[in-house]
CSV table of N, CA and C in Angstrom, one decimal:
chain,number,residue,atom,x,y,z
K,985,PRO,N,-67.9,95.3,14.2
K,985,PRO,CA,-66.9,95.4,15.3
K,985,PRO,C,-66.2,94.1,15.6
K,986,ALA,N,-65.0,94.2,16.0
K,986,ALA,CA,-64.2,93.0,16.3
K,986,ALA,C,-64.7,92.4,17.6
K,987,ALA,N,-64.6,91.1,17.7
K,987,ALA,CA,-65.0,90.4,18.9
K,987,ALA,C,-63.9,90.7,20.0
K,988,PRO,N,-64.4,90.8,21.2
K,988,PRO,CA,-63.4,91.0,22.3
K,988,PRO,C,-62.4,89.8,22.4
K,989,ALA,N,-61.2,90.2,22.7
K,989,ALA,CA,-60.2,89.1,22.9
K,989,ALA,C,-60.5,88.2,24.1
K,990,PRO,N,-60.3,86.9,23.9
K,990,PRO,CA,-60.6,86.1,25.1
K,990,PRO,C,-59.7,86.4,26.3
K,991,ALA,N,-60.3,86.2,27.4
K,991,ALA,CA,-59.5,86.5,28.7
K,991,ALA,C,-58.4,85.5,28.8
K,992,PRO,N,-57.2,86.0,29.2
K,992,PRO,CA,-56.1,85.0,29.4
K,992,PRO,C,-56.5,83.9,30.4
K,993,ALA,N,-55.9,82.8,30.1
K,993,ALA,CA,-56.2,81.6,31.0
K,993,ALA,C,-55.6,81.9,32.4
K,994,ALA,N,-56.3,81.6,33.4
K,994,ALA,CA,-55.7,81.8,34.7
K,994,ALA,C,-54.6,80.8,34.9
K,995,ALA,N,-53.5,81.4,35.5
K,995,ALA,CA,-52.3,80.5,35.8
K,995,ALA,C,-52.7,79.5,36.9
K,996,THR,N,-52.4,78.3,36.6
K,996,THR,CA,-52.7,77.2,37.6
K,996,THR,C,-51.4,76.7,38.2
K,997,ALA,N,-51.5,76.5,39.4
K,997,ALA,CA,-50.3,76.0,40.1
K,997,ALA,C,-50.2,74.5,39.9
K,998,PRO,N,-49.1,73.9,39.8
K,998,PRO,CA,-49.0,72.5,39.6
K,998,PRO,C,-49.7,71.8,40.8
K,999,PRO,N,-50.2,70.6,40.5
K,999,PRO,CA,-50.9,69.9,41.6
K,999,PRO,C,-49.9,69.6,42.7
K,1000,ALA,N,-50.4,69.6,43.9
K,1000,ALA,CA,-49.5,69.3,45.1
K,1000,ALA,C,-49.2,67.8,45.0
K,1001,PRO,N,-47.9,67.5,45.4
K,1001,PRO,CA,-47.6,66.1,45.5
K,1001,PRO,C,-48.5,65.4,46.5
K,1002,PRO,N,-48.7,64.1,46.2
K,1002,PRO,CA,-49.5,63.3,47.1
K,1002,PRO,C,-48.8,63.2,48.5
K,1003,ALA,N,-49.6,63.2,49.5
K,1003,ALA,CA,-49.0,63.0,50.9
K,1003,ALA,C,-48.4,61.7,50.9
K,1004,VAL,N,-47.2,61.6,51.6
K,1004,VAL,CA,-46.5,60.4,51.8
K,1004,VAL,C,-46.8,59.8,53.2
K,1005,SER,N,-47.3,58.6,53.2
K,1005,SER,CA,-47.7,58.0,54.5
K,1005,SER,C,-46.4,57.4,55.1
K,1006,ALA,N,-46.5,57.2,56.4
K,1006,ALA,CA,-45.5,56.5,57.1
K,1006,ALA,C,-45.3,55.0,56.6
K,1007,ASP,N,-46.5,54.4,56.3
K,1007,ASP,CA,-46.4,53.1,55.7
K,1007,ASP,C,-45.7,53.0,54.4
K,1008,TYR,N,-45.9,54.0,53.6
K,1008,TYR,CA,-45.2,54.1,52.3
K,1008,TYR,C,-43.7,54.3,52.5
K,1009,VAL,N,-43.3,55.1,53.4
K,1009,VAL,CA,-41.9,55.3,53.7
K,1009,VAL,C,-41.3,54.0,54.2
K,1010,ALA,N,-42.0,53.4,55.1
K,1010,ALA,CA,-41.5,52.1,55.7
K,1010,ALA,C,-41.3,51.0,54.6
K,1011,ALA,N,-42.3,51.0,53.7
K,1011,ALA,CA,-42.2,50.0,52.6
K,1011,ALA,C,-41.0,50.4,51.6
K,1012,LEU,N,-40.8,51.6,51.4
K,1012,LEU,CA,-39.7,52.1,50.6
K,1012,LEU,C,-38.4,51.7,51.2
K,1013,GLU,N,-38.3,52.0,52.5
K,1013,GLU,CA,-37.0,51.6,53.2
K,1013,GLU,C,-36.8,50.1,53.2
K,1014,LYS,N,-37.8,49.3,53.3
K,1014,LYS,CA,-37.6,47.9,53.2
K,1014,LYS,C,-37.1,47.5,51.8
K,1015,ARG,N,-37.7,48.1,50.8
K,1015,ARG,CA,-37.2,47.8,49.4
K,1015,ARG,C,-35.8,48.1,49.2
K,1016,VAL,N,-35.4,49.3,49.7
K,1016,VAL,CA,-34.0,49.7,49.6
K,1016,VAL,C,-33.1,48.7,50.4
K,1017,ALA,N,-33.5,48.3,51.6
K,1017,ALA,CA,-32.7,47.3,52.4
K,1017,ALA,C,-32.6,46.0,51.7
K,1018,ASP,N,-33.7,45.6,51.0
K,1018,ASP,CA,-33.7,44.3,50.3
K,1018,ASP,C,-32.7,44.4,49.1
K,1019,MET,N,-32.7,45.5,48.4
K,1019,MET,CA,-31.8,45.7,47.3
K,1019,MET,C,-30.4,45.7,47.8
K,1020,GLU,N,-30.1,46.3,48.9
K,1020,GLU,CA,-28.8,46.3,49.5
K,1020,GLU,C,-28.3,44.9,49.8
K,1021,LEU,N,-29.3,44.1,50.4
K,1021,LEU,CA,-28.9,42.7,50.7
K,1021,LEU,C,-28.6,41.9,49.5
K,1022,VAL,N,-29.4,42.1,48.4
K,1022,VAL,CA,-29.2,41.4,47.2
K,1022,VAL,C,-27.8,41.7,46.6
K,1023,HIS,N,-27.5,43.0,46.7
K,1023,HIS,CA,-26.2,43.4,46.2
K,1023,HIS,C,-25.1,42.8,47.1
K,1024,ALA,N,-25.3,42.9,48.4
K,1024,ALA,CA,-24.2,42.3,49.3
K,1024,ALA,C,-24.0,40.9,49.0
K,1025,CYS,N,-25.0,40.1,48.7
K,1025,CYS,CA,-24.9,38.7,48.4
K,1025,CYS,C,-24.1,38.4,47.1
K,1026,LYS,N,-24.0,39.4,46.3
K,1026,LYS,CA,-23.2,39.2,45.0
K,1026,LYS,C,-21.8,39.6,45.2
K,1027,THR,N,-21.4,40.1,46.3
K,1027,THR,CA,-20.0,40.5,46.6
K,1027,THR,C,-19.4,39.5,47.6
K,1028,HIS,N,-18.1,39.5,47.7
K,1028,HIS,CA,-17.5,38.7,48.7
K,1028,HIS,C,-16.8,39.6,49.8
K,1029,SER,N,-16.8,39.1,51.0
K,1029,SER,CA,-16.1,39.9,52.0
K,1029,SER,C,-15.4,38.9,52.9
K,1030,ALA,N,-14.4,39.4,53.6
K,1030,ALA,CA,-13.6,38.6,54.5
K,1030,ALA,C,-13.0,39.4,55.6
K,1031,VAL,N,-12.8,38.7,56.7
K,1031,VAL,CA,-12.0,39.3,57.8
K,1031,VAL,C,-10.7,38.7,57.7
K,1032,VAL,N,-9.6,39.5,57.7
K,1032,VAL,CA,-8.3,39.0,57.6
K,1032,VAL,C,-7.5,39.3,58.8
K,1033,PHE,N,-6.9,38.3,59.4
K,1033,PHE,CA,-6.1,38.5,60.6
K,1033,PHE,C,-4.6,38.3,60.2
K,1034,ILE,N,-3.8,39.2,60.8
K,1034,ILE,CA,-2.4,39.1,60.7
K,1034,ILE,C,-2.0,38.5,62.1
K,1035,LYS,N,-1.2,37.5,62.1
K,1035,LYS,CA,-0.8,36.9,63.4
K,1035,LYS,C,-0.1,37.9,64.3
K,1036,PRO,N,-0.3,37.9,65.6
K,1036,PRO,CA,0.2,39.0,66.4
K,1036,PRO,C,1.7,39.2,66.3
K,1037,HIS,N,2.5,38.1,66.1
K,1037,HIS,CA,4.0,38.3,66.0
K,1037,HIS,C,4.4,39.0,64.7
K,1038,ALA,N,3.5,39.0,63.7
K,1038,ALA,CA,3.8,39.6,62.4
K,1038,ALA,C,3.2,41.0,62.2
K,1039,VAL,N,2.5,41.5,63.2
K,1039,VAL,CA,1.9,42.8,62.9
K,1039,VAL,C,2.9,43.9,63.0
K,1040,THR,N,3.4,44.4,61.9
K,1040,THR,CA,4.3,45.5,61.8
K,1040,THR,C,3.7,46.4,60.6
K,1041,GLU,N,4.2,47.6,60.6
K,1041,GLU,CA,3.7,48.5,59.5
K,1041,GLU,C,4.1,47.9,58.1
K,1042,GLU,N,5.3,47.3,58.0
K,1042,GLU,CA,5.7,46.7,56.8
K,1042,GLU,C,4.8,45.6,56.3
K,1043,VAL,N,4.4,44.7,57.3
K,1043,VAL,CA,3.5,43.6,56.9
K,1043,VAL,C,2.1,44.1,56.5
K,1044,LYS,N,1.6,45.1,57.3
K,1044,LYS,CA,0.3,45.6,57.0
K,1044,LYS,C,0.3,46.3,55.6
K,1045,ASP,N,1.4,47.0,55.3
K,1045,ASP,CA,1.5,47.6,53.9
K,1045,ASP,C,1.6,46.5,52.8
K,1046,LEU,N,2.4,45.4,53.1
K,1046,LEU,CA,2.5,44.3,52.2
K,1046,LEU,C,1.1,43.7,51.9
K,1047,VAL,N,0.4,43.5,52.9
K,1047,VAL,CA,-1.0,42.8,52.8
K,1047,VAL,C,-1.9,43.7,51.9
K,1048,LYS,N,-1.9,45.0,52.3
K,1048,LYS,CA,-2.7,46.0,51.5
K,1048,LYS,C,-2.3,46.0,50.0
K,1049,ALA,N,-1.0,46.0,49.8
K,1049,ALA,CA,-0.5,46.1,48.4
K,1049,ALA,C,-0.8,44.8,47.6
K,1050,GLU,N,-0.7,43.7,48.3
K,1050,GLU,CA,-1.0,42.4,47.6
K,1050,GLU,C,-2.5,42.4,47.3
K,1051,PHE,N,-3.3,42.8,48.2
K,1051,PHE,CA,-4.8,42.9,48.0
K,1051,PHE,C,-5.1,43.8,46.8
K,1052,ALA,N,-4.5,45.0,46.9
K,1052,ALA,CA,-4.8,46.0,45.8
K,1052,ALA,C,-4.4,45.5,44.4
K,1053,ASN,N,-3.3,44.7,44.4
K,1053,ASN,CA,-2.8,44.1,43.1
K,1053,ASN,C,-3.8,43.2,42.6
K,1054,ARG,N,-4.7,42.6,43.4
K,1054,ARG,CA,-5.7,41.6,43.0
K,1054,ARG,C,-7.1,42.2,43.0
K,1055,GLY,N,-7.2,43.5,43.2
K,1055,GLY,CA,-8.5,44.2,43.1
K,1055,GLY,C,-9.3,44.0,44.4
K,1056,ILE,N,-8.6,43.7,45.5
K,1056,ILE,CA,-9.3,43.6,46.8
K,1056,ILE,C,-9.1,44.8,47.6
K,1057,TYR,N,-10.2,45.4,48.1
K,1057,TYR,CA,-10.2,46.6,48.8
K,1057,TYR,C,-10.3,46.4,50.3
K,1058,VAL,N,-9.5,47.1,51.1
K,1058,VAL,CA,-9.6,47.1,52.5
K,1058,VAL,C,-10.6,48.2,52.9
K,1059,LEU,N,-11.7,47.8,53.5
K,1059,LEU,CA,-12.7,48.7,53.9
K,1059,LEU,C,-12.4,49.3,55.3
K,1060,SER,N,-11.9,48.5,56.2
K,1060,SER,CA,-11.5,49.1,57.5
K,1060,SER,C,-10.5,48.1,58.1
K,1061,GLU,N,-9.8,48.6,59.1
K,1061,GLU,CA,-8.9,47.8,59.8
K,1061,GLU,C,-8.9,48.2,61.3
K,1062,GLY,N,-8.5,47.3,62.1
K,1062,GLY,CA,-8.5,47.6,63.5
K,1062,GLY,C,-7.8,46.5,64.3
K,1063,VAL,N,-7.8,46.7,65.6
K,1063,VAL,CA,-7.2,45.7,66.5
K,1063,VAL,C,-8.3,45.1,67.4
K,1064,ILE,N,-8.2,43.8,67.6
K,1064,ILE,CA,-9.0,43.1,68.5
K,1064,ILE,C,-8.2,42.6,69.6
K,1065,PRO,N,-8.4,43.1,70.8
K,1065,PRO,CA,-7.6,42.7,72.0
K,1065,PRO,C,-7.8,41.2,72.3
K,1066,ALA,N,-6.7,40.6,72.8
K,1066,ALA,CA,-6.7,39.2,73.1
K,1066,ALA,C,-7.9,38.9,74.0
K,1067,GLU,N,-8.2,39.7,75.0
K,1067,GLU,CA,-9.3,39.5,75.9
K,1067,GLU,C,-10.6,39.3,75.2
K,1068,GLU,N,-10.8,40.2,74.2
K,1068,GLU,CA,-12.1,40.1,73.4
K,1068,GLU,C,-12.1,38.8,72.5
K,1069,ILE,N,-11.0,38.5,72.0
K,1069,ILE,CA,-10.9,37.2,71.2
K,1069,ILE,C,-11.3,36.0,72.1
K,1070,ASP,N,-10.7,36.1,73.3
K,1070,ASP,CA,-11.0,35.0,74.2
K,1070,ASP,C,-12.5,35.0,74.7
K,1071,GLN,N,-13.0,36.1,75.1
K,1071,GLN,CA,-14.3,36.2,75.6
K,1071,GLN,C,-15.4,35.9,74.6
K,1072,GLN,N,-15.2,36.3,73.3
K,1072,GLN,CA,-16.1,36.0,72.3
K,1072,GLN,C,-15.8,34.7,71.6
K,1073,GLN,N,-14.8,34.0,72.0
K,1073,GLN,CA,-14.4,32.7,71.4
K,1073,GLN,C,-14.3,32.8,69.9
K,1074,LEU,N,-13.6,33.9,69.4
K,1074,LEU,CA,-13.5,34.1,67.9
K,1074,LEU,C,-12.7,33.0,67.2
K,1075,ILE,N,-11.6,32.6,67.8
K,1075,ILE,CA,-10.8,31.6,67.2
K,1075,ILE,C,-11.5,30.2,67.3
K,1076,ASP,N,-12.1,29.9,68.4
K,1076,ASP,CA,-12.9,28.7,68.6
K,1076,ASP,C,-14.0,28.6,67.6
K,1077,THR,N,-14.7,29.7,67.4
K,1077,THR,CA,-15.8,29.7,66.5
K,1077,THR,C,-15.3,29.5,65.0
K,1078,HIS,N,-14.3,30.1,64.7
K,1078,HIS,CA,-13.7,30.0,63.3
K,1078,HIS,C,-13.3,28.5,63.1
K,1079,TYR,N,-12.4,28.0,63.9
K,1079,TYR,CA,-11.9,26.7,63.7
K,1079,TYR,C,-13.0,25.6,64.0
K,1080,GLY,N,-14.0,26.0,64.8
K,1080,GLY,CA,-15.1,25.1,65.1
K,1080,GLY,C,-15.9,24.8,63.8
K,1081,ALA,N,-16.1,25.9,63.0
K,1081,ALA,CA,-16.9,25.8,61.8
K,1081,ALA,C,-16.2,24.9,60.8
K,1082,ILE,N,-14.9,25.1,60.7
K,1082,ILE,CA,-14.0,24.2,59.8
K,1082,ILE,C,-14.1,22.8,60.3
K,1083,ALA,N,-14.0,22.6,61.6
K,1083,ALA,CA,-14.0,21.2,62.2
K,1083,ALA,C,-15.4,20.5,61.9
K,1084,ALA,N,-16.4,21.3,62.1
K,1084,ALA,CA,-17.8,20.8,61.9
K,1084,ALA,C,-18.0,20.3,60.5
K,1085,LYS,N,-17.5,21.0,59.6
K,1085,LYS,CA,-17.6,20.6,58.2
K,1085,LYS,C,-16.8,19.4,57.9
K,1086,ALA,N,-15.6,19.3,58.5
K,1086,ALA,CA,-14.7,18.2,58.3
K,1086,ALA,C,-15.3,16.9,58.9
K,1087,VAL,N,-16.0,17.0,60.0
K,1087,VAL,CA,-16.6,15.9,60.6
K,1087,VAL,C,-17.8,15.4,59.8
K,1088,ARG,N,-18.5,16.3,59.1
K,1088,ARG,CA,-19.7,15.9,58.4
K,1088,ARG,C,-19.3,15.2,57.0
K,1089,GLN,N,-18.2,15.6,56.5
K,1089,GLN,CA,-17.9,15.1,55.1
K,1089,GLN,C,-16.9,13.9,55.2
K,1090,LYS,N,-17.2,13.0,54.4
K,1090,LYS,CA,-16.3,11.8,54.2
K,1090,LYS,C,-15.2,12.2,53.3
K,1091,PRO,N,-14.0,11.7,53.5
K,1091,PRO,CA,-12.8,12.0,52.7
K,1091,PRO,C,-13.1,11.9,51.2
K,1092,ALA,N,-13.8,10.9,50.8
K,1092,ALA,CA,-14.1,10.7,49.4
K,1092,ALA,C,-15.0,11.8,48.8
K,1093,ALA,N,-15.7,12.5,49.7
K,1093,ALA,CA,-16.6,13.6,49.2
K,1093,ALA,C,-15.8,14.9,49.0
K,1094,LEU,N,-14.6,15.0,49.5
K,1094,LEU,CA,-13.8,16.2,49.4
K,1094,LEU,C,-13.3,16.4,47.9
K,1095,THR,N,-13.3,17.7,47.5
K,1095,THR,CA,-12.7,18.0,46.2
K,1095,THR,C,-11.2,18.3,46.4
K,1096,VAL,N,-10.4,17.6,45.7
K,1096,VAL,CA,-9.0,17.8,45.8
K,1096,VAL,C,-8.5,18.3,44.4
K,1097,GLN,N,-7.9,19.5,44.4
K,1097,GLN,CA,-7.5,20.0,43.1
K,1097,GLN,C,-6.3,19.2,42.5
K,1098,PRO,N,-6.3,19.0,41.2
K,1098,PRO,CA,-5.2,18.2,40.6
K,1098,PRO,C,-3.8,18.6,41.0
K,1099,LYS,N,-3.5,19.8,41.1
K,1099,LYS,CA,-2.2,20.3,41.5
K,1099,LYS,C,-1.9,19.8,42.9
K,1100,ALA,N,-2.9,19.9,43.8
K,1100,ALA,CA,-2.7,19.5,45.2
K,1100,ALA,C,-2.5,18.0,45.3
K,1101,GLN,N,-3.3,17.3,44.5
K,1101,GLN,CA,-3.2,15.8,44.4
K,1101,GLN,C,-1.8,15.4,44.0
K,1102,ALA,N,-1.3,16.0,42.9
K,1102,ALA,CA,0.0,15.7,42.4
K,1102,ALA,C,1.1,15.9,43.5
K,1103,GLN,N,1.0,17.1,44.2
K,1103,GLN,CA,1.9,17.4,45.2
K,1103,GLN,C,1.9,16.4,46.4
K,1104,PHE,N,0.7,16.0,46.7
K,1104,PHE,CA,0.5,15.0,47.8
K,1104,PHE,C,1.2,13.7,47.4
K,1105,GLN,N,1.1,13.3,46.2
K,1105,GLN,CA,1.6,12.0,45.8
K,1105,GLN,C,3.1,11.9,45.6
K,1106,LYS,N,3.8,13.1,45.7
K,1106,LYS,CA,5.2,13.1,45.6
K,1106,LYS,C,5.9,12.5,46.8
């Protein structure tokens, strides 16, 4: 007589994924944030101001077009009221940083591009 056929293997469910702890999620979020920071440091960004007397649709379109021609993307735009500029000392802070660097450096330590040097000597 023939041997009985083996019983079919019982279907097994895939193993359950491991439980994810809050610490694991926090560590993962930190790694993502760190990678975003590394990427951000490899790109350049700027805040561009158009002088109040020149803010027209034509000037804004011109600035965007010139940026686009150079591969520069405008991520957002807006208006900063004069009161906010004054209260937060935005202009003072900007020019203060430039002035602080100028005070620290001796003129001989400044890098002058050859074209600018030639123009200056005219």
